[in-house]
Amino acid sequence: MKLIKKIAAIMLSVMMVLGMASVVSAEGTTTSGTSTANTGKITIDNAIVGQTYKIYKILELESFSGKPSSGANTGNYAYKVATGWSDFIRTGEGNTYLEITDGYVKWKGATDDASVAEFAKKALAYATSKNLTATKTEGPVTNKTVEFTDLALGYYLVDSSAGALCSLNTTDTDVTIQEKNDVPSVKKEVQEDSKVNATDEWGKSNTADIGQTVNFQTTITAQPGAQNYVLHDKMDERLTLTDGSVAVKFKSGETEKNLIENTEYTLTTSGLADGCAFEITFIQSFCNTLAKDDKIIVTYSATLDDGAVPKTEYKNETWLKYGDNNETNHDTTKTKTFEMPVFKYTKDGTKEKALEGAIFTLSKDQNGTDPINLVKTSAENAAEGTYRVAKTGETGVTTVTTPSSGKFTIKGLDADTYYLTETKQPAGYNKLKEPVTVVIAEDGTITVGTNKTPVDEVKVLNNTGTILPTTGGNGTSLIYFLGAVLALVSGVVLITKQRMKNS
């Protein structure tokens, strides 16, 4: 039978490896290295190190004749179905492209590049679904050239774990094809809420309050020949995925659109054995449309829960599985929260004396308004008070009273500028005139006021007032007493002198 000669020039995901003479020649002469007149060799140049390459024989070449010296792809070809492929051609998706007559196969489909490439993808999907054993497998490869030698002549599908290859040849025993696929990659970023609309809004780390919604973005850079794309996302236990927050977009050049769940991808958020928060499986019909460097952008959010420990890095990790159980790089972001230790004291000579009973609020407003809602986590009689930022919907307090130690700590704070306002001072002490400015940097270091030297705790000094004399006090009583004594003495002296005169 004769295949349409145009197939010989089409670049797609299948390969023909054919002989120079009829198969009836039981023994052929060597024509090139390990190839003979009735065996072939496939060479893949520019192979991707680490990938695995497979070939599947779809059709067997029973006989061939007629290649002229000019090298034109003409002649007579007789093909029969290879083992395992009959259902695909007779009743499956391959029936659109091939037909069997009297046991021989011929091409009947369209011969444009897109149609033949689609045939190759359907053939690969069939091989995968039926668990067909590859004719030969090489990999994971360690260099840029891969060879399949001593191949029986026939019609071969060539597959790589990076994507289907694209080549077709109908005449040569030795065929070389170029690997034009590349591996996909992922990039993960997290949004820093204090930098919204800034050029560095998205990066590899951020800081957050307890209960804050943290926004994430993963960008997949796709490649042609995409197979079995599944995005995995794993969060540390203190990050909780926000229900309904996952959205998927596709971008190619200037074109951007939202992808439709259950049409172009499926989303799984529970029952995942690998501990992932969610997985996105991209439907193969969508993957078939992907071109080089197309972008798939996945956005979602999570909440930092109340068990987050200050200065601990909470990671969100993502990776893409593709092809035959391959994985991209694992990309990770880190989220941290901080704390603010405070010590209220006065000076007793050179010693620092703790002050009990001072009342404070903490705010991000420089006037001390709109205080942060807090939840007390320490016992009422604890030597040091411990509070954390309240989550949305929690009942909390907006004031903190210093215990006998004069110390308290507020946990779960974002990197930001805060204002600690004394609303009531301890009895007998002067009230602070203005809020104390406290800056928590992105690395968690704390500075107070205009002093840029980092401190371990925020020290707040209160001074006692001066004791002033008052009317009716001991000072005037003493004066009155001394005046009375002087008056009495003067009287005695006058009386004594008068008696002396009279005598």
Short mmCIF file of N, CA and C in Angstrom, two decimals, residues 336-476:
data_model
loop_
_atom_site.label_atom_id
_atom_site.label_comp_id
_atom_site.label_asym_id
_atom_site.label_seq_id
_atom_site.Cartn_x
_atom_site.Cartn_y
_atom_site.Cartn_z
N LYS A 336 6.62 35.24 57.68
CA LYS A 336 6.98 35.36 59.09
C LYS A 336 6.08 36.35 59.80
N THR A 337 5.99 36.19 61.12
CA THR A 337 5.32 37.16 61.98
C THR A 337 6.24 37.46 63.15
N PHE A 338 5.98 38.56 63.87
CA PHE A 338 6.91 39.01 64.91
C PHE A 338 6.19 39.32 66.22
N GLU A 339 6.97 39.74 67.23
CA GLU A 339 6.42 40.11 68.53
C GLU A 339 7.06 41.39 69.03
N MET A 340 6.37 42.02 70.01
CA MET A 340 6.87 43.26 70.60
C MET A 340 6.87 43.12 72.13
N PRO A 341 8.06 42.90 72.75
CA PRO A 341 8.15 42.86 74.22
C PRO A 341 8.23 44.30 74.76
N VAL A 342 7.50 44.58 75.85
CA VAL A 342 7.46 45.93 76.43
C VAL A 342 7.78 45.83 77.94
N PHE A 343 8.58 46.81 78.45
CA PHE A 343 8.90 46.88 79.87
C PHE A 343 8.60 48.29 80.37
N LYS A 344 7.66 48.38 81.31
CA LYS A 344 7.28 49.66 81.92
C LYS A 344 8.02 49.79 83.24
N TYR A 345 8.75 50.92 83.43
CA TYR A 345 9.59 51.02 84.64
C TYR A 345 9.78 52.47 85.03
N THR A 346 10.37 52.63 86.22
CA THR A 346 10.82 53.93 86.69
C THR A 346 12.23 53.77 87.24
N LYS A 347 12.89 54.89 87.54
CA LYS A 347 14.24 54.85 88.08
C LYS A 347 14.21 54.97 89.60
N ASP A 348 14.88 54.03 90.25
CA ASP A 348 15.07 54.07 91.70
C ASP A 348 16.57 54.18 91.93
N GLY A 349 17.04 55.42 91.88
CA GLY A 349 18.49 55.63 91.87
C GLY A 349 19.02 55.21 90.51
N THR A 350 19.89 54.20 90.53
CA THR A 350 20.42 53.68 89.27
C THR A 350 19.69 52.42 88.83
N LYS A 351 18.79 51.95 89.66
CA LYS A 351 18.09 50.71 89.36
C LYS A 351 16.80 50.98 88.59
N GLU A 352 16.41 49.98 87.76
CA GLU A 352 15.14 50.04 87.04
C GLU A 352 14.08 49.31 87.85
N LYS A 353 13.05 50.01 88.20
CA LYS A 353 11.98 49.45 89.03
C LYS A 353 10.72 49.28 88.19
N ALA A 354 10.19 48.03 88.15
CA ALA A 354 8.99 47.73 87.36
C ALA A 354 7.80 48.51 87.89
N LEU A 355 6.94 48.92 86.96
CA LEU A 355 5.73 49.64 87.34
C LEU A 355 4.49 48.84 86.95
N GLU A 356 3.64 48.63 87.89
CA GLU A 356 2.39 47.93 87.69
C GLU A 356 1.26 48.93 87.50
N GLY A 357 0.27 48.55 86.68
CA GLY A 357 -0.94 49.34 86.58
C GLY A 357 -0.98 50.36 85.46
N ALA A 358 0.06 50.46 84.66
CA ALA A 358 0.00 51.35 83.49
C ALA A 358 -0.86 50.69 82.41
N ILE A 359 -1.64 51.50 81.70
CA ILE A 359 -2.53 50.96 80.66
C ILE A 359 -2.11 51.53 79.30
N PHE A 360 -1.98 50.61 78.31
CA PHE A 360 -1.51 50.99 76.98
C PHE A 360 -2.48 50.49 75.90
N THR A 361 -2.42 51.16 74.74
CA THR A 361 -3.01 50.66 73.51
C THR A 361 -1.91 50.62 72.45
N LEU A 362 -2.09 49.76 71.45
CA LEU A 362 -1.15 49.67 70.33
C LEU A 362 -1.91 49.96 69.05
N SER A 363 -1.34 50.82 68.21
CA SER A 363 -2.02 51.24 67.00
C SER A 363 -1.01 51.43 65.87
N LYS A 364 -1.51 51.39 64.63
CA LYS A 364 -0.68 51.75 63.48
C LYS A 364 -0.92 53.20 63.07
N ASP A 365 -1.75 53.90 63.84
CA ASP A 365 -2.04 55.31 63.60
C ASP A 365 -1.20 56.15 64.55
N GLN A 366 -0.52 57.18 64.04
CA GLN A 366 0.40 57.95 64.86
C GLN A 366 -0.29 58.74 65.97
N ASN A 367 -1.59 58.91 65.86
CA ASN A 367 -2.33 59.59 66.91
C ASN A 367 -2.84 58.62 67.97
N GLY A 368 -2.53 57.33 67.77
CA GLY A 368 -2.94 56.34 68.75
C GLY A 368 -4.38 55.91 68.63
N THR A 369 -5.07 56.35 67.58
CA THR A 369 -6.46 55.96 67.39
C THR A 369 -6.53 54.61 66.68
N ASP A 370 -7.72 54.02 66.62
CA ASP A 370 -7.95 52.74 65.99
C ASP A 370 -7.00 51.67 66.54
N PRO A 371 -7.07 51.42 67.84
CA PRO A 371 -6.15 50.45 68.46
C PRO A 371 -6.36 49.03 67.93
N ILE A 372 -5.29 48.26 67.93
CA ILE A 372 -5.33 46.87 67.46
C ILE A 372 -6.05 46.00 68.47
N ASN A 373 -6.93 45.15 67.97
CA ASN A 373 -7.67 44.22 68.83
C ASN A 373 -6.76 43.06 69.21
N LEU A 374 -6.71 42.74 70.50
CA LEU A 374 -5.80 41.73 71.02
C LEU A 374 -6.55 40.67 71.82
N VAL A 375 -5.94 39.49 71.89
CA VAL A 375 -6.46 38.41 72.73
C VAL A 375 -5.38 38.06 73.75
N LYS A 376 -5.77 38.03 75.05
CA LYS A 376 -4.80 37.69 76.09
C LYS A 376 -4.64 36.18 76.13
N THR A 377 -3.39 35.74 76.08
CA THR A 377 -3.12 34.30 76.08
C THR A 377 -2.46 33.81 77.36
N SER A 378 -2.03 34.73 78.22
CA SER A 378 -1.43 34.34 79.50
C SER A 378 -2.50 34.32 80.58
N ALA A 379 -2.19 33.64 81.70
CA ALA A 379 -3.12 33.58 82.83
C ALA A 379 -3.25 34.96 83.46
N GLU A 380 -4.37 35.20 84.15
CA GLU A 380 -4.61 36.51 84.75
C GLU A 380 -3.55 36.89 85.77
N ASN A 381 -3.04 35.89 86.51
CA ASN A 381 -2.05 36.18 87.56
C ASN A 381 -0.61 35.92 87.10
N ALA A 382 -0.41 35.81 85.79
CA ALA A 382 0.93 35.56 85.27
C ALA A 382 1.84 36.75 85.54
N ALA A 383 3.12 36.45 85.79
CA ALA A 383 4.08 37.51 86.10
C ALA A 383 4.25 38.45 84.91
N GLU A 384 4.18 37.91 83.70
CA GLU A 384 4.29 38.72 82.50
C GLU A 384 3.07 38.48 81.62
N GLY A 385 2.48 39.55 81.11
CA GLY A 385 1.30 39.43 80.27
C GLY A 385 1.67 39.08 78.84
N THR A 386 0.92 38.18 78.22
CA THR A 386 1.15 37.80 76.83
C THR A 386 -0.15 37.96 76.06
N TYR A 387 -0.06 38.64 74.93
CA TYR A 387 -1.22 38.89 74.07
C TYR A 387 -0.84 38.54 72.64
N ARG A 388 -1.84 38.30 71.82
CA ARG A 388 -1.63 38.13 70.38
C ARG A 388 -2.68 38.93 69.63
N VAL A 389 -2.39 39.21 68.37
CA VAL A 389 -3.34 39.92 67.52
C VAL A 389 -4.58 39.05 67.33
N ALA A 390 -5.75 39.63 67.51
CA ALA A 390 -7.00 38.88 67.35
C ALA A 390 -7.29 38.64 65.88
N LYS A 391 -7.87 37.48 65.59
CA LYS A 391 -8.30 37.17 64.22
C LYS A 391 -9.65 37.83 63.95
N THR A 392 -9.98 37.94 62.70
CA THR A 392 -11.27 38.53 62.32
C THR A 392 -12.41 37.76 62.98
N GLY A 393 -13.30 38.50 63.65
CA GLY A 393 -14.45 37.88 64.28
C GLY A 393 -14.22 37.51 65.74
N GLU A 394 -12.97 37.56 66.21
CA GLU A 394 -12.68 37.22 67.61
C GLU A 394 -12.99 38.40 68.53
N THR A 395 -13.48 38.07 69.71
CA THR A 395 -13.69 39.09 70.75
C THR A 395 -12.38 39.27 71.50
N GLY A 396 -11.91 40.48 71.56
CA GLY A 396 -10.65 40.73 72.24
C GLY A 396 -10.69 42.00 73.05
N VAL A 397 -9.52 42.53 73.37
CA VAL A 397 -9.39 43.77 74.13
C VAL A 397 -8.50 44.72 73.34
N THR A 398 -8.62 45.99 73.63
CA THR A 398 -7.77 46.98 72.96
C THR A 398 -6.80 47.64 73.92
N THR A 399 -6.85 47.26 75.22
CA THR A 399 -5.93 47.83 76.20
C THR A 399 -5.14 46.73 76.88
N VAL A 400 -3.93 47.08 77.29
CA VAL A 400 -3.05 46.16 78.01
C VAL A 400 -2.62 46.84 79.31
N THR A 401 -2.78 46.13 80.43
CA THR A 401 -2.39 46.66 81.74
C THR A 401 -1.12 45.95 82.20
N THR A 402 -0.12 46.72 82.62
CA THR A 402 1.13 46.10 83.04
C THR A 402 0.96 45.35 84.35
N PRO A 403 1.50 44.11 84.44
CA PRO A 403 1.46 43.35 85.68
C PRO A 403 2.56 43.81 86.63
N SER A 404 2.76 43.07 87.72
CA SER A 404 3.76 43.47 88.73
C SER A 404 5.17 43.52 88.17
N SER A 405 5.44 42.71 87.13
CA SER A 405 6.78 42.71 86.52
C SER A 405 6.99 43.90 85.61
N GLY A 406 5.90 44.61 85.28
CA GLY A 406 5.98 45.72 84.34
C GLY A 406 6.14 45.28 82.90
N LYS A 407 6.07 43.95 82.64
CA LYS A 407 6.36 43.44 81.30
C LYS A 407 5.14 42.80 80.66
N PHE A 408 5.01 43.01 79.35
CA PHE A 408 4.04 42.30 78.54
C PHE A 408 4.58 42.17 77.12
N THR A 409 4.06 41.19 76.38
CA THR A 409 4.49 40.93 75.01
C THR A 409 3.27 40.78 74.12
N ILE A 410 3.32 41.45 72.97
CA ILE A 410 2.26 41.32 71.96
C ILE A 410 2.83 40.54 70.79
N LYS A 411 2.20 39.42 70.45
CA LYS A 411 2.69 38.53 69.40
C LYS A 411 1.80 38.59 68.16
N GLY A 412 2.37 38.12 67.04
CA GLY A 412 1.60 38.04 65.80
C GLY A 412 1.52 39.34 65.04
N LEU A 413 2.60 40.13 65.07
CA LEU A 413 2.62 41.44 64.42
C LEU A 413 3.36 41.40 63.09
N ASP A 414 2.84 42.12 62.13
CA ASP A 414 3.47 42.32 60.84
C ASP A 414 4.66 43.27 61.00
N ALA A 415 5.59 43.25 60.07
CA ALA A 415 6.64 44.28 60.04
C ALA A 415 5.97 45.60 59.66
N ASP A 416 6.10 46.60 60.54
CA ASP A 416 5.41 47.86 60.31
C ASP A 416 5.84 48.86 61.38
N THR A 417 5.26 50.07 61.31
CA THR A 417 5.47 51.09 62.33
C THR A 417 4.26 51.12 63.26
N TYR A 418 4.53 51.07 64.56
CA TYR A 418 3.46 51.01 65.56
C TYR A 418 3.61 52.18 66.54
N TYR A 419 2.48 52.49 67.19
CA TYR A 419 2.46 53.58 68.17
C TYR A 419 1.86 53.05 69.47
N LEU A 420 2.71 53.02 70.52
CA LEU A 420 2.32 52.54 71.84
C LEU A 420 1.90 53.74 72.68
N THR A 421 0.61 53.79 73.02
CA THR A 421 0.05 54.95 73.71
C THR A 421 -0.32 54.61 75.15
N GLU A 422 0.19 55.39 76.10
CA GLU A 422 -0.19 55.21 77.50
C GLU A 422 -1.48 56.00 77.75
N THR A 423 -2.55 55.26 78.03
CA THR A 423 -3.84 55.92 78.28
C THR A 423 -4.06 56.20 79.76
N LYS A 424 -3.34 55.48 80.63
CA LYS A 424 -3.43 55.73 82.07
C LYS A 424 -2.12 55.33 82.72
N GLN A 425 -1.57 56.27 83.51
CA GLN A 425 -0.30 56.02 84.17
C GLN A 425 -0.53 55.44 85.57
N PRO A 426 0.48 54.79 86.16
CA PRO A 426 0.35 54.34 87.55
C PRO A 426 0.16 55.53 88.49
N ALA A 427 -0.51 55.31 89.60
CA ALA A 427 -0.78 56.39 90.57
C ALA A 427 0.54 57.00 91.04
N GLY A 428 0.59 58.31 91.00
CA GLY A 428 1.77 59.03 91.48
C GLY A 428 2.84 59.25 90.43
N TYR A 429 2.55 58.87 89.17
CA TYR A 429 3.54 59.01 88.11
C TYR A 429 2.99 59.88 86.98
N ASN A 430 3.90 60.52 86.29
CA ASN A 430 3.51 61.39 85.19
C ASN A 430 3.13 60.58 83.95
N LYS A 431 2.08 60.99 83.29
CA LYS A 431 1.61 60.32 82.08
C LYS A 431 2.47 60.74 80.88
N LEU A 432 2.73 59.79 79.96
CA LEU A 432 3.51 60.11 78.76
C LEU A 432 2.77 61.13 77.91
N LYS A 433 3.51 62.10 77.39
CA LYS A 433 2.89 63.18 76.62
C LYS A 433 2.44 62.72 75.24
N GLU A 434 3.14 61.74 74.66
CA GLU A 434 2.83 61.31 73.28
C GLU A 434 3.13 59.82 73.14
N PRO A 435 2.58 59.19 72.09
CA PRO A 435 2.82 57.76 71.87
C PRO A 435 4.31 57.47 71.64
N VAL A 436 4.71 56.25 71.98
CA VAL A 436 6.07 55.77 71.71
C VAL A 436 6.07 55.12 70.33
N THR A 437 6.94 55.58 69.45
CA THR A 437 7.02 55.04 68.09
C THR A 437 7.92 53.81 68.08
N VAL A 438 7.38 52.69 67.60
CA VAL A 438 8.12 51.43 67.56
C VAL A 438 8.09 50.91 66.12
N VAL A 439 9.25 50.59 65.57
CA VAL A 439 9.35 50.06 64.21
C VAL A 439 9.85 48.62 64.27
N ILE A 440 9.06 47.71 63.67
CA ILE A 440 9.50 46.32 63.49
C ILE A 440 9.91 46.17 62.04
N ALA A 441 11.18 45.87 61.80
CA ALA A 441 11.71 45.75 60.44
C ALA A 441 11.36 44.38 59.85
N GLU A 442 11.63 44.23 58.55
CA GLU A 442 11.28 42.98 57.87
C GLU A 442 12.08 41.79 58.37
N ASP A 443 13.20 42.03 59.04
CA ASP A 443 13.96 40.93 59.65
C ASP A 443 13.61 40.73 61.12
N GLY A 444 12.64 41.49 61.61
CA GLY A 444 12.17 41.33 62.98
C GLY A 444 12.86 42.19 64.01
N THR A 445 13.89 42.95 63.61
CA THR A 445 14.56 43.82 64.57
C THR A 445 13.65 44.99 64.95
N ILE A 446 13.81 45.46 66.20
CA ILE A 446 12.95 46.50 66.76
C ILE A 446 13.78 47.74 67.06
N THR A 447 13.28 48.90 66.65
CA THR A 447 13.88 50.17 67.03
C THR A 447 12.79 51.05 67.64
N VAL A 448 13.22 51.97 68.53
CA VAL A 448 12.26 52.82 69.26
C VAL A 448 12.59 54.28 69.00
N GLY A 449 11.57 55.05 68.62
CA GLY A 449 11.76 56.48 68.40
C GLY A 449 12.76 56.78 67.32
N THR A 450 13.61 57.77 67.57
CA THR A 450 14.60 58.17 66.58
C THR A 450 15.90 57.38 66.70
N ASN A 451 15.99 56.56 67.74
CA ASN A 451 17.19 55.74 67.94
C ASN A 451 17.14 54.54 66.99
N LYS A 452 18.12 54.43 66.14
CA LYS A 452 18.13 53.36 65.13
C LYS A 452 18.87 52.11 65.60
N THR A 453 19.30 52.09 66.87
CA THR A 453 19.96 50.91 67.41
C THR A 453 18.90 49.86 67.79
N PRO A 454 18.98 48.65 67.26
CA PRO A 454 17.98 47.62 67.58
C PRO A 454 17.98 47.30 69.08
N VAL A 455 16.79 47.00 69.59
CA VAL A 455 16.63 46.67 71.01
C VAL A 455 15.92 45.33 71.13
N ASP A 456 16.08 44.70 72.30
CA ASP A 456 15.41 43.43 72.55
C ASP A 456 14.00 43.63 73.10
N GLU A 457 13.78 44.77 73.76
CA GLU A 457 12.44 45.08 74.27
C GLU A 457 12.24 46.59 74.26
N VAL A 458 10.97 46.97 74.24
CA VAL A 458 10.62 48.39 74.23
C VAL A 458 10.51 48.84 75.68
N LYS A 459 11.45 49.70 76.11
CA LYS A 459 11.44 50.19 77.49
C LYS A 459 10.71 51.53 77.55
N VAL A 460 9.74 51.61 78.46
CA VAL A 460 8.95 52.83 78.61
C VAL A 460 9.16 53.35 80.03
N LEU A 461 9.81 54.52 80.17
CA LEU A 461 10.14 55.11 81.47
C LEU A 461 9.05 56.07 81.92
N ASN A 462 8.66 55.93 83.21
CA ASN A 462 7.76 56.90 83.83
C ASN A 462 8.47 57.54 85.01
N ASN A 463 8.31 58.86 85.17
CA ASN A 463 8.89 59.58 86.31
C ASN A 463 7.79 59.96 87.29
N THR A 464 8.15 59.95 88.59
CA THR A 464 7.19 60.37 89.61
C THR A 464 7.21 61.89 89.71
N GLY A 465 6.13 62.47 90.20
CA GLY A 465 6.05 63.92 90.35
C GLY A 465 6.79 64.40 91.61
N THR A 466 7.05 65.76 91.76
CA THR A 466 7.72 66.36 92.93
C THR A 466 6.69 66.68 94.01
N ILE A 467 7.03 66.44 95.34
CA ILE A 467 6.14 66.75 96.46
C ILE A 467 6.25 68.23 96.77
N LEU A 468 5.13 68.96 96.75
CA LEU A 468 5.10 70.41 97.01
C LEU A 468 4.42 70.68 98.36
N PRO A 469 4.83 71.75 99.08
CA PRO A 469 4.18 72.09 100.36
C PRO A 469 2.77 72.62 100.12
N THR A 470 1.88 72.44 101.09
CA THR A 470 0.50 72.91 101.01
C THR A 470 0.08 73.58 102.29
N THR A 471 -0.91 74.51 102.30
CA THR A 471 -1.42 75.16 103.50
C THR A 471 -2.03 74.12 104.42
N GLY A 472 -1.72 74.33 105.76
CA GLY A 472 -2.23 73.37 106.73
C GLY A 472 -1.33 72.17 106.88
N GLY A 473 -0.23 72.23 106.23
CA GLY A 473 0.67 71.10 106.33
C GLY A 473 1.66 71.27 107.46
N ASN A 474 2.58 70.34 107.63
CA ASN A 474 3.56 70.37 108.71
C ASN A 474 4.46 71.58 108.63
N GLY A 475 4.71 72.12 107.46
CA GLY A 475 5.60 73.28 107.32
C GLY A 475 5.05 74.50 108.04
N THR A 476 3.78 74.87 107.81
CA THR A 476 3.18 76.05 108.45
C THR A 476 2.91 75.81 109.92
#
